[in-house]
XYZ file of C-alpha atoms in Angstrom:
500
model
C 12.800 54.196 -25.883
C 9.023 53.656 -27.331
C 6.495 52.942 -25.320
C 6.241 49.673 -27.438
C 9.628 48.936 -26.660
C 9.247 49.693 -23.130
C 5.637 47.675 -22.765
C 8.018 44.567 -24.098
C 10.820 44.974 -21.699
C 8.382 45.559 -18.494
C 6.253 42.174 -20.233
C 9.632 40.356 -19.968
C 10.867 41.300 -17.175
C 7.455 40.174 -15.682
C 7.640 36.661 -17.396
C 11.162 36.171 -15.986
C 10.355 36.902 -12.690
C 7.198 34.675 -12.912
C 9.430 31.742 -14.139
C 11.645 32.031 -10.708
C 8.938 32.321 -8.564
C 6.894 29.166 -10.155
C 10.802 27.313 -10.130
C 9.988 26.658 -13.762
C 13.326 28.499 -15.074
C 15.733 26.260 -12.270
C 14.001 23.207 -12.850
C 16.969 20.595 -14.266
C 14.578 18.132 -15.941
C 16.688 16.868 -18.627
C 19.508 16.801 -16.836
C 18.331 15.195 -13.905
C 16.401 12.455 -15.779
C 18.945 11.619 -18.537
C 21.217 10.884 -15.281
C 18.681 8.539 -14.117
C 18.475 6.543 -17.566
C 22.645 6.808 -17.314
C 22.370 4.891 -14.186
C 19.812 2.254 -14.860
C 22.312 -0.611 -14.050
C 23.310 0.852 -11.297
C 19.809 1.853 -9.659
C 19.020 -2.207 -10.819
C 21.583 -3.554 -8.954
C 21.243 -2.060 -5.451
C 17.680 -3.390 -6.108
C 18.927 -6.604 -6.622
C 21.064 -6.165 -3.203
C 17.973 -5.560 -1.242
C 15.745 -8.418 -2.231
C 18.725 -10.597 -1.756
C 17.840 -9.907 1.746
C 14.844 -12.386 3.359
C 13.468 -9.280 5.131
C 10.517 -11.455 5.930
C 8.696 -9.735 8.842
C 6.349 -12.725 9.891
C 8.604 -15.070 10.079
C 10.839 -14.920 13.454
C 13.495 -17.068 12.078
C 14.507 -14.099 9.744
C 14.284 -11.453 12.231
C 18.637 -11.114 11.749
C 17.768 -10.663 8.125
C 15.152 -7.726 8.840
C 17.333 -5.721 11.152
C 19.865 -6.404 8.178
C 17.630 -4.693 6.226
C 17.042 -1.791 8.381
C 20.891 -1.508 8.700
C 21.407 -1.495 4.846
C 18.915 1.343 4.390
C 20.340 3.457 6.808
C 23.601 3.234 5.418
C 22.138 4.208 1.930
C 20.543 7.273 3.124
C 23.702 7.761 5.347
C 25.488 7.827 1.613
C 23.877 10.518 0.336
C 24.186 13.059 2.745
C 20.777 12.169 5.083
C 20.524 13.137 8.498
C 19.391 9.452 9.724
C 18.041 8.195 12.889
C 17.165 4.589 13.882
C 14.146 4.588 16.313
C 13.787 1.911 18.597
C 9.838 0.952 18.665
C 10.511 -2.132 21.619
C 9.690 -5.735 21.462
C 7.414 -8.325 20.603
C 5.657 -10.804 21.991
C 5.704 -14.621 20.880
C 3.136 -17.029 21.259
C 5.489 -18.973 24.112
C 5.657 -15.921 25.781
C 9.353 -14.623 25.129
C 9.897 -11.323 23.207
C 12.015 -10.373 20.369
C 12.866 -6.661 19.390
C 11.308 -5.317 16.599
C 13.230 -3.548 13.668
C 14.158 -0.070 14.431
C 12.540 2.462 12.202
C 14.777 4.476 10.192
C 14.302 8.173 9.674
C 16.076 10.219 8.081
C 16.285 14.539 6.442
C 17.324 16.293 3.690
C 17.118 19.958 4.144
C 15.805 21.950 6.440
C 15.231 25.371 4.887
C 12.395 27.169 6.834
C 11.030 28.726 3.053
C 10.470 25.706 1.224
C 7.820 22.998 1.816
C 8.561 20.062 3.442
C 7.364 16.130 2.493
C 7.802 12.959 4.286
C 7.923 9.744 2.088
C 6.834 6.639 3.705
C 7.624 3.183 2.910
C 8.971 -0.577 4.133
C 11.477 -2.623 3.325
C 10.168 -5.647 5.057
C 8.242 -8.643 2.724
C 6.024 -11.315 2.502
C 6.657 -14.975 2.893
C 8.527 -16.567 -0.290
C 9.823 -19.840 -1.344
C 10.416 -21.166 -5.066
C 8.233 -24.479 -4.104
C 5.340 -22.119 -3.511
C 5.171 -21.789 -7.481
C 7.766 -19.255 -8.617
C 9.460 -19.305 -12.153
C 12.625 -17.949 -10.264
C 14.603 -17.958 -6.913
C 12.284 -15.553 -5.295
C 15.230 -13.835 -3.472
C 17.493 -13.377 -6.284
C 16.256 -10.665 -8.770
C 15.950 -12.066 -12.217
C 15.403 -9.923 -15.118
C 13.308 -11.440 -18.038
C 12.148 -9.657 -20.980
C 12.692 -6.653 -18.915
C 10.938 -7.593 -15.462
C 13.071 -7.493 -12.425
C 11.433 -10.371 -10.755
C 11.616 -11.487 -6.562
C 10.260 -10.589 -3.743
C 9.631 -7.051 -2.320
C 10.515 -5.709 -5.932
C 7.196 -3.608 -6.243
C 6.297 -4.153 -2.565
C 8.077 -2.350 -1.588
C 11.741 -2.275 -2.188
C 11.810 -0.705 -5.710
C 9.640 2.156 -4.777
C 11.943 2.909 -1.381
C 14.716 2.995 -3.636
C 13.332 4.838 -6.425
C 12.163 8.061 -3.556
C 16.175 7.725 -2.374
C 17.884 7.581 -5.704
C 15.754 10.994 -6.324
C 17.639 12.558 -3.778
C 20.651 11.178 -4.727
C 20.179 12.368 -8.236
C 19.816 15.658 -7.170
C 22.604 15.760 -4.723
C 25.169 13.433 -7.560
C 24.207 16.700 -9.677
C 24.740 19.245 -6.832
C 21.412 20.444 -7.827
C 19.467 22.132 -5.038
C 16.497 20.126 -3.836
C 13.391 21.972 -4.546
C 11.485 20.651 -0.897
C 13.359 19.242 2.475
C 12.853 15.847 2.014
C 11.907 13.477 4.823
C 12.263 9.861 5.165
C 10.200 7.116 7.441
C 10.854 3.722 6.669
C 9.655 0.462 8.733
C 9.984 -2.923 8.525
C 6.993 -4.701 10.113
C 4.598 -3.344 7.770
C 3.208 -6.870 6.337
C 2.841 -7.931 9.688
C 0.602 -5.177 11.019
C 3.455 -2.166 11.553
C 3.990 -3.137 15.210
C 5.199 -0.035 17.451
C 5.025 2.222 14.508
C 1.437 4.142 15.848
C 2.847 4.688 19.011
C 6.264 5.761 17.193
C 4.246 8.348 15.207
C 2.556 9.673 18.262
C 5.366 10.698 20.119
C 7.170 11.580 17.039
C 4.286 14.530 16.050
C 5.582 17.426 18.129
C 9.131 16.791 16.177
C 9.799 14.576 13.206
C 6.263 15.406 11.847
C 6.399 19.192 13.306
C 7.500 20.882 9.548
C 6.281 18.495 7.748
C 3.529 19.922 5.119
C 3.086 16.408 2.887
C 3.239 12.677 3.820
C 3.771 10.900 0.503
C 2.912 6.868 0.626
C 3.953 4.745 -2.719
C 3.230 1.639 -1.436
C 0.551 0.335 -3.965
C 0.109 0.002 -7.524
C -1.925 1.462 -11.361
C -4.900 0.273 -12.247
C -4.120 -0.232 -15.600
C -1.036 0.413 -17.775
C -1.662 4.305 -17.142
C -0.389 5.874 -14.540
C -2.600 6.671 -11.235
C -2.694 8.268 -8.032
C -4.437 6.637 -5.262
C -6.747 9.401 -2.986
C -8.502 6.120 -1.037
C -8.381 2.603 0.431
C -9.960 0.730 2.197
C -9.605 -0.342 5.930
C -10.098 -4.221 7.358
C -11.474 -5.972 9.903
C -10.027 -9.362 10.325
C -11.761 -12.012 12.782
C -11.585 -15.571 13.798
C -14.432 -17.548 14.697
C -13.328 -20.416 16.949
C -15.843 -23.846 17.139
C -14.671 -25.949 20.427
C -16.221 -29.534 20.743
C -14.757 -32.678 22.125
C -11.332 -32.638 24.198
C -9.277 -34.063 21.346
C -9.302 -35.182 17.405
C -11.737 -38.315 16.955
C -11.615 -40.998 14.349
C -14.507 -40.151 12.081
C -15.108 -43.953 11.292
C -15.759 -44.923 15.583
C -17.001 -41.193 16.237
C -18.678 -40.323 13.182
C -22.288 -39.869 13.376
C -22.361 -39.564 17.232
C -20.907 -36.200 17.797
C -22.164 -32.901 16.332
C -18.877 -31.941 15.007
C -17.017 -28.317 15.224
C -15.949 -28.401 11.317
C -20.030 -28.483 10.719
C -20.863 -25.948 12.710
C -18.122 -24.092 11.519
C -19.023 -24.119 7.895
C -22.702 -23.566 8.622
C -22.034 -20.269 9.955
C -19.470 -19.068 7.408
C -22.238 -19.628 5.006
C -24.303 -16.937 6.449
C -21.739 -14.471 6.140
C -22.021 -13.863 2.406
C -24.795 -15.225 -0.413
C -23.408 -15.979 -3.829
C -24.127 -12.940 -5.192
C -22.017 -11.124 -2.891
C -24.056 -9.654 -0.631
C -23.210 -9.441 2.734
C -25.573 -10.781 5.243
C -24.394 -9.323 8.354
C -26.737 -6.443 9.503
C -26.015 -3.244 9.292
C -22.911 -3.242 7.121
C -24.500 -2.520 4.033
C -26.695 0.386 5.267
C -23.290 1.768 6.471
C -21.918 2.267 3.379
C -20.843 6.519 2.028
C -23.801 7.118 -1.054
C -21.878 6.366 -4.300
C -22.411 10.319 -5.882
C -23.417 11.186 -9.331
C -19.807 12.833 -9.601
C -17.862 9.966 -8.256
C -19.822 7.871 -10.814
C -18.216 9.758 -13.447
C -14.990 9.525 -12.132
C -14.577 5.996 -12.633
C -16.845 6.232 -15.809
C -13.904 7.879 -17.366
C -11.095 5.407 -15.815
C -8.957 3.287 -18.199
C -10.060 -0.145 -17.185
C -9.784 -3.369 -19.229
C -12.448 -6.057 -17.841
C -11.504 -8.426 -20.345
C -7.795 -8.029 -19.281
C -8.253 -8.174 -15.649
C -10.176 -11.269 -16.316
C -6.966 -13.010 -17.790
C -5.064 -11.642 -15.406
C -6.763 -13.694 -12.960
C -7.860 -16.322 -14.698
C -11.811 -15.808 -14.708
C -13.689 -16.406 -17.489
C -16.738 -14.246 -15.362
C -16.632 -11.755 -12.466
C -18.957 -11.055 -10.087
C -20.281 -7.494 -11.964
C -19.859 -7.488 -15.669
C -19.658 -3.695 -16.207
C -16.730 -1.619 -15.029
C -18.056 0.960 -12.705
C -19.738 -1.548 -10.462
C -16.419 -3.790 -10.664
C -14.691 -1.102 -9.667
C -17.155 0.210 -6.679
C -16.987 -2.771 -5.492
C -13.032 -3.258 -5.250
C -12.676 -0.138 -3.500
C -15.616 1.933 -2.047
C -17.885 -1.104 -0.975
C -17.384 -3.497 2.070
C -16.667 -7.487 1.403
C -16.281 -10.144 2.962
C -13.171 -12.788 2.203
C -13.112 -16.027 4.123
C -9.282 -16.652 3.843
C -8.656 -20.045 5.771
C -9.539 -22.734 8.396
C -6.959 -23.621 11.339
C -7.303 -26.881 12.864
C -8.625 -28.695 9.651
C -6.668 -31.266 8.248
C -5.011 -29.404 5.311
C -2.463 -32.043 4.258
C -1.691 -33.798 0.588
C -3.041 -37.202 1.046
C -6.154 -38.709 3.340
C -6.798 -38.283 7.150
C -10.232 -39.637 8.417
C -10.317 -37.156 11.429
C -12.526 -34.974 13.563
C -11.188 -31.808 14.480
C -11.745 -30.939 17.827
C -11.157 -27.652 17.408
C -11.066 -25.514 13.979
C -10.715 -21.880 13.477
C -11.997 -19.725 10.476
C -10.045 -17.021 9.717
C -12.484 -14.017 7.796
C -11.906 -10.264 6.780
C -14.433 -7.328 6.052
C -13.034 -4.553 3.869
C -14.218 -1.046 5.747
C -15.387 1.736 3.520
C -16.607 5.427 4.475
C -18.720 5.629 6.396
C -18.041 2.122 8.259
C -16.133 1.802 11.679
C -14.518 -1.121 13.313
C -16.137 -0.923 16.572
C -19.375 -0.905 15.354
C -18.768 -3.373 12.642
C -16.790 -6.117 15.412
C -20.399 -5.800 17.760
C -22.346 -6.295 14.266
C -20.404 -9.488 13.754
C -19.969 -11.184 17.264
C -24.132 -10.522 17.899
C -24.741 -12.079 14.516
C -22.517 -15.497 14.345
C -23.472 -16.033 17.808
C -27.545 -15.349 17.277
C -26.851 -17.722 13.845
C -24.969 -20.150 16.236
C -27.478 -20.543 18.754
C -30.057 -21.106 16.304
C -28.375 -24.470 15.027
C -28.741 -25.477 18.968
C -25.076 -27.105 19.066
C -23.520 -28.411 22.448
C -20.159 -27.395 20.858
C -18.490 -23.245 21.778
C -18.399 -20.403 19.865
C -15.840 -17.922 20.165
C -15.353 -14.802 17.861
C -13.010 -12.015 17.923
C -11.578 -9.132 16.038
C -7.631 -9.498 16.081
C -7.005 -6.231 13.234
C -9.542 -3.224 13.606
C -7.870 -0.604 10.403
C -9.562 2.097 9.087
C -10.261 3.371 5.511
C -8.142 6.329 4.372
C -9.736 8.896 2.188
C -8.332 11.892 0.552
C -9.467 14.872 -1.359
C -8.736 14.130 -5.270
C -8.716 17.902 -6.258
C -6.177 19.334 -3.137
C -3.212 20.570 -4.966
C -0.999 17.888 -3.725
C -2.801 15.597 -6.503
C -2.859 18.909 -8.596
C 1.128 18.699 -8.628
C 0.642 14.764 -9.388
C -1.056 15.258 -12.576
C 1.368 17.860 -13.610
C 4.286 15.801 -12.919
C 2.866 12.169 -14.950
C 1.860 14.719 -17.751
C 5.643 15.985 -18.049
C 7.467 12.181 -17.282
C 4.667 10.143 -19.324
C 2.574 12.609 -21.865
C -0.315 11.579 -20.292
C -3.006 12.124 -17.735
C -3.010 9.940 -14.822
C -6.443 7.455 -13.311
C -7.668 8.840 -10.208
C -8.159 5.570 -8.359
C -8.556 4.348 -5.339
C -7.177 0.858 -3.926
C -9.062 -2.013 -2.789
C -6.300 -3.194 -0.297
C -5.700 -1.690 3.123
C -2.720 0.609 4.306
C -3.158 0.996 7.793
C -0.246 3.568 8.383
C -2.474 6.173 6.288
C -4.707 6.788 8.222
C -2.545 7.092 11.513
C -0.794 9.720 9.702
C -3.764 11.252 8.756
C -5.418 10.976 12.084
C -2.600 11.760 14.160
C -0.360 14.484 12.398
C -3.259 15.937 10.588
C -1.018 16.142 7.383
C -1.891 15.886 3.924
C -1.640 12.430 2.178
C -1.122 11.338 -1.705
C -0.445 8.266 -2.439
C 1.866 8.157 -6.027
C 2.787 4.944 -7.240
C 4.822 3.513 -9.484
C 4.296 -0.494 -9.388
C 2.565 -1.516 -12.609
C -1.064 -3.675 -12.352
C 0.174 -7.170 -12.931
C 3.229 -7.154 -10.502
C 1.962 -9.530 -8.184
C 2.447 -8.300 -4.870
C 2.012 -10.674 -1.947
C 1.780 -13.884 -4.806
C 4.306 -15.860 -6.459
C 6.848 -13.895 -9.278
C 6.282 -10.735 -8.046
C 8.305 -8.039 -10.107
C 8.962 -4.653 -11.249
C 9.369 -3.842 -14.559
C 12.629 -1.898 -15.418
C 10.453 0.731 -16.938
C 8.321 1.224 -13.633
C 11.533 1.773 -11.789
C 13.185 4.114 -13.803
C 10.812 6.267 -15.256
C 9.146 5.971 -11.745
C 12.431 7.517 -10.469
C 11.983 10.204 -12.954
C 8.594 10.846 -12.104
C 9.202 11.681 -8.150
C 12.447 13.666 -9.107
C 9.533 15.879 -11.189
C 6.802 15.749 -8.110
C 9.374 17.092 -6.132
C 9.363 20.357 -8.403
C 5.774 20.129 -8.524
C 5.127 20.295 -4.639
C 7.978 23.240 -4.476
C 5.299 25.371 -6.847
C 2.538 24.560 -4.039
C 1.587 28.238 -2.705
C 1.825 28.418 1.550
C -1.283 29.858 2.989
């Protein structure tokens, strides 16, 4: 043999063995996708199965329906060969003072191989309120595709994306293809209403469920555009009501008008210091708070695909606050703002009602942003509305108070766990992916972030206009599937990750 001939063989035997260590050679990807698009009706209608269920977490009345739900889910991951657990996370409390027992959270494991890496998706199965009156096009809890949209609700948030993680496993397992990571399952349903026990769930679960875990991976939001993302931020909230107490009951504005200083006033006059019409916020201290907006981070959403026109129809503004799309987008997700979301108390009714509340409550958020926390920003408030308060000299109360105190989440865009991301969209959709980050809040995050210590991505696979939390929310069949695809291909991706 040449030393040509033997410089080739020693070159190839090197390539092989680089292809097994990188998983690159065992990596099914046409086979385990083209079973996904062989499937399609199939996946579609176990989707349409779950939002047939009124897994409506705020609403008591459906509570049967929620642990429903929670059953269901087990069962599925039961089917394909998951280790499952339902954790009991207690009771809650009504407002007359009885309790009701929340849904158990089910967890469940696939794999358990000491060499390979392990990830933990998270995600809910519980919804928000629906009903057709409210303005849908369809029966909100019967699935309804049109022109390939899968519409009801919980189809993007979060039903279809649950589904999508567990028919990855199944497609692996339906192949008896081994899975690449040990696979890990946590999935609650009281996430819309604030995740009750789920903290103190996580907490005591650290030592075990989370003990091997190496990745925690959240797709419970959406893409900015019609390109796909992944999310390395959000934003955390503080949610308050300011309560305005006057006379001991509702008065006839005709015989008490004009002889009481009236609680809906006062009410309004100090909502009106919260924010000028510009947007700033007037509240002292949270602007100074604020992480400084880098040079590099400018550039990042510089080169995001972002439509302003588009999002302007989308919403149905013919002008936005910021008319270029870096500060639009700063400001959705990396600045503070403040929402004033409702009254309680005020007469709200179709029709006329010539009363005096007695009592109103304003219901108000703050998005929190690095470098903000909720402590500080819930004294900034109170001393605030009650210095503005005393200033208008009223004999009426004030009461304010912070009832939801969640944190921002932020991760590191360029650890490898986003690395693998990229690499996985680029193989499923011949593109690049935005590096965004999401103006909404996802509580459970940072709790895993905080308490476990674990890595985070958030990868998700709802498109821009699904609608989440408003009327026809949907999916889109191509979401769903190809979404499918692209976590059976993450899954690889991770497996490549090199321990340290």
């Amino acid at each position: 043999m040449t030393k040509v001939n033997l410089l080739e063989m020693m070159n190839s035997i090197s390539l092989v063995c680089f292809l097994l260590w990188t998983g690159a050679s065992s990596f099914k990807f046409e086979e385990l996708t083209q079973y996904v698009s062989n499937h399609e009706e199939e996946f579609i209608e176990t989707l349409r199965k779950w939002v047939a269920v009124e897994s409506d977490s705020s609403d008591v009345t459906k509570r049967p329906d929620l642990h429903r739900m929670m059953d269901m889910t087990a069962e599925k991951l039961r089917l394909i060969g998951g280790t499952v657990d339902m954790i009991d996370v207690g009771t809650q409390a009504l407002p007359n003072g009885s309790t009701i027992a929340l849904p158990k959270v089910v967890t469940a494991q696939f794999g358990n191989d000491t060499n390979k890496r392990t990830v933990c998706v998270y995600g809910h199965v519980d919804v928000q309120p629906a009903k057709k009156e409210d303005g849908w096009a369809t029966e909100p809890y019967e699935l309804t595709d049109i022109n390939g949209n899968l519409y009801g609700r919980g189809a993007s948030d979060n039903k279809a994306p649950v589904l999508a993680w567990i028919h990855t496993v199944e497609v692996y397992k339906a192949l008896n293809i081994e899975l690449p990571v040990n696979v890990k399952f946590i999935i609650e349903g009281m996430e819309e209403t604030g995740s009750n026990g789920l903290d103190d769930m996580i907490v005591a679960q650290k030592e075990s469920f989370f003990s091997d875990v190496d990745y925690i991976i959240i797709s419970d939001c959406v893409w900015l555009s019609k390109r796909p993302a992944l999310t390395y931020g959000t934003r955390g909230n503080c949610y308050f009501f300011a309560e305005v107490e006057g006379p001991k009951k509702d008065l006839h504005s005709g015989v008490y008008g004009g002889t009481v200083i009236e609680p809906m006033t006062d009410l309004i006059g100090i909502l009106d210091k919260l924010i000028d019409p510009s947007g700033k916020i007037l509240i002292p201290g949270i602007r100074e708070a604020v992480a400084h907006f880098s040079d590099e981070e400018w550039k990042m959403y510089q080169d995001i695909e972002f439509d302003l026109e588009s999002y302007k129809q989308e919403i149905g503004m013919d002008k936005l606050m910021y008319s270029n799309k870096v500060d639009l987008l700063a400001h959705r997700w990396r600045h503070p703002t403040v929402s004033i979301h409702g009254i309680e108390g005020a007469f709200s009714s179709s029709g006329t009602k010539t009363v005096i509340p007695a009592k109103v409550i304003a219901k108000f958020s703050i998005r929190q942003v690095p470098n903000m926390d909720p402590a500080t920003v819930e004294k900034q408030v109170k001393d605030y509305l009650y210095s503005v308060f005393a200033k208008r000299k009223s004999p009426n109360k004030l009461n304010v108070t912070m009832v939801i105190g969640a944190k921002p989440w932020l991760a590191d865009p360029k650890h490898p766990l986003f690395e693998a991301g990229k690499a996985a969209v680029k193989r499923v959709f011949n593109t690049e992916p935005d590096l965004i980050r999401e103006g909404g809040t996802i509580p459970i995050a940072r709790t895993f972030q905080d308490v476990t210590g674990k890595s985070i991505i958030m990868l998700p696979i709802g498109g821009f206009d699904d609608g989440l939390h408003s009327q026809n929310e949907k999916i889109s069949r191509y979401n769903y599937i190809e979404g499918t695809k692209l976590f059976i291909t993450y899954l690889n991706e991770v497996s490549q990750i090199q321990k340290y």
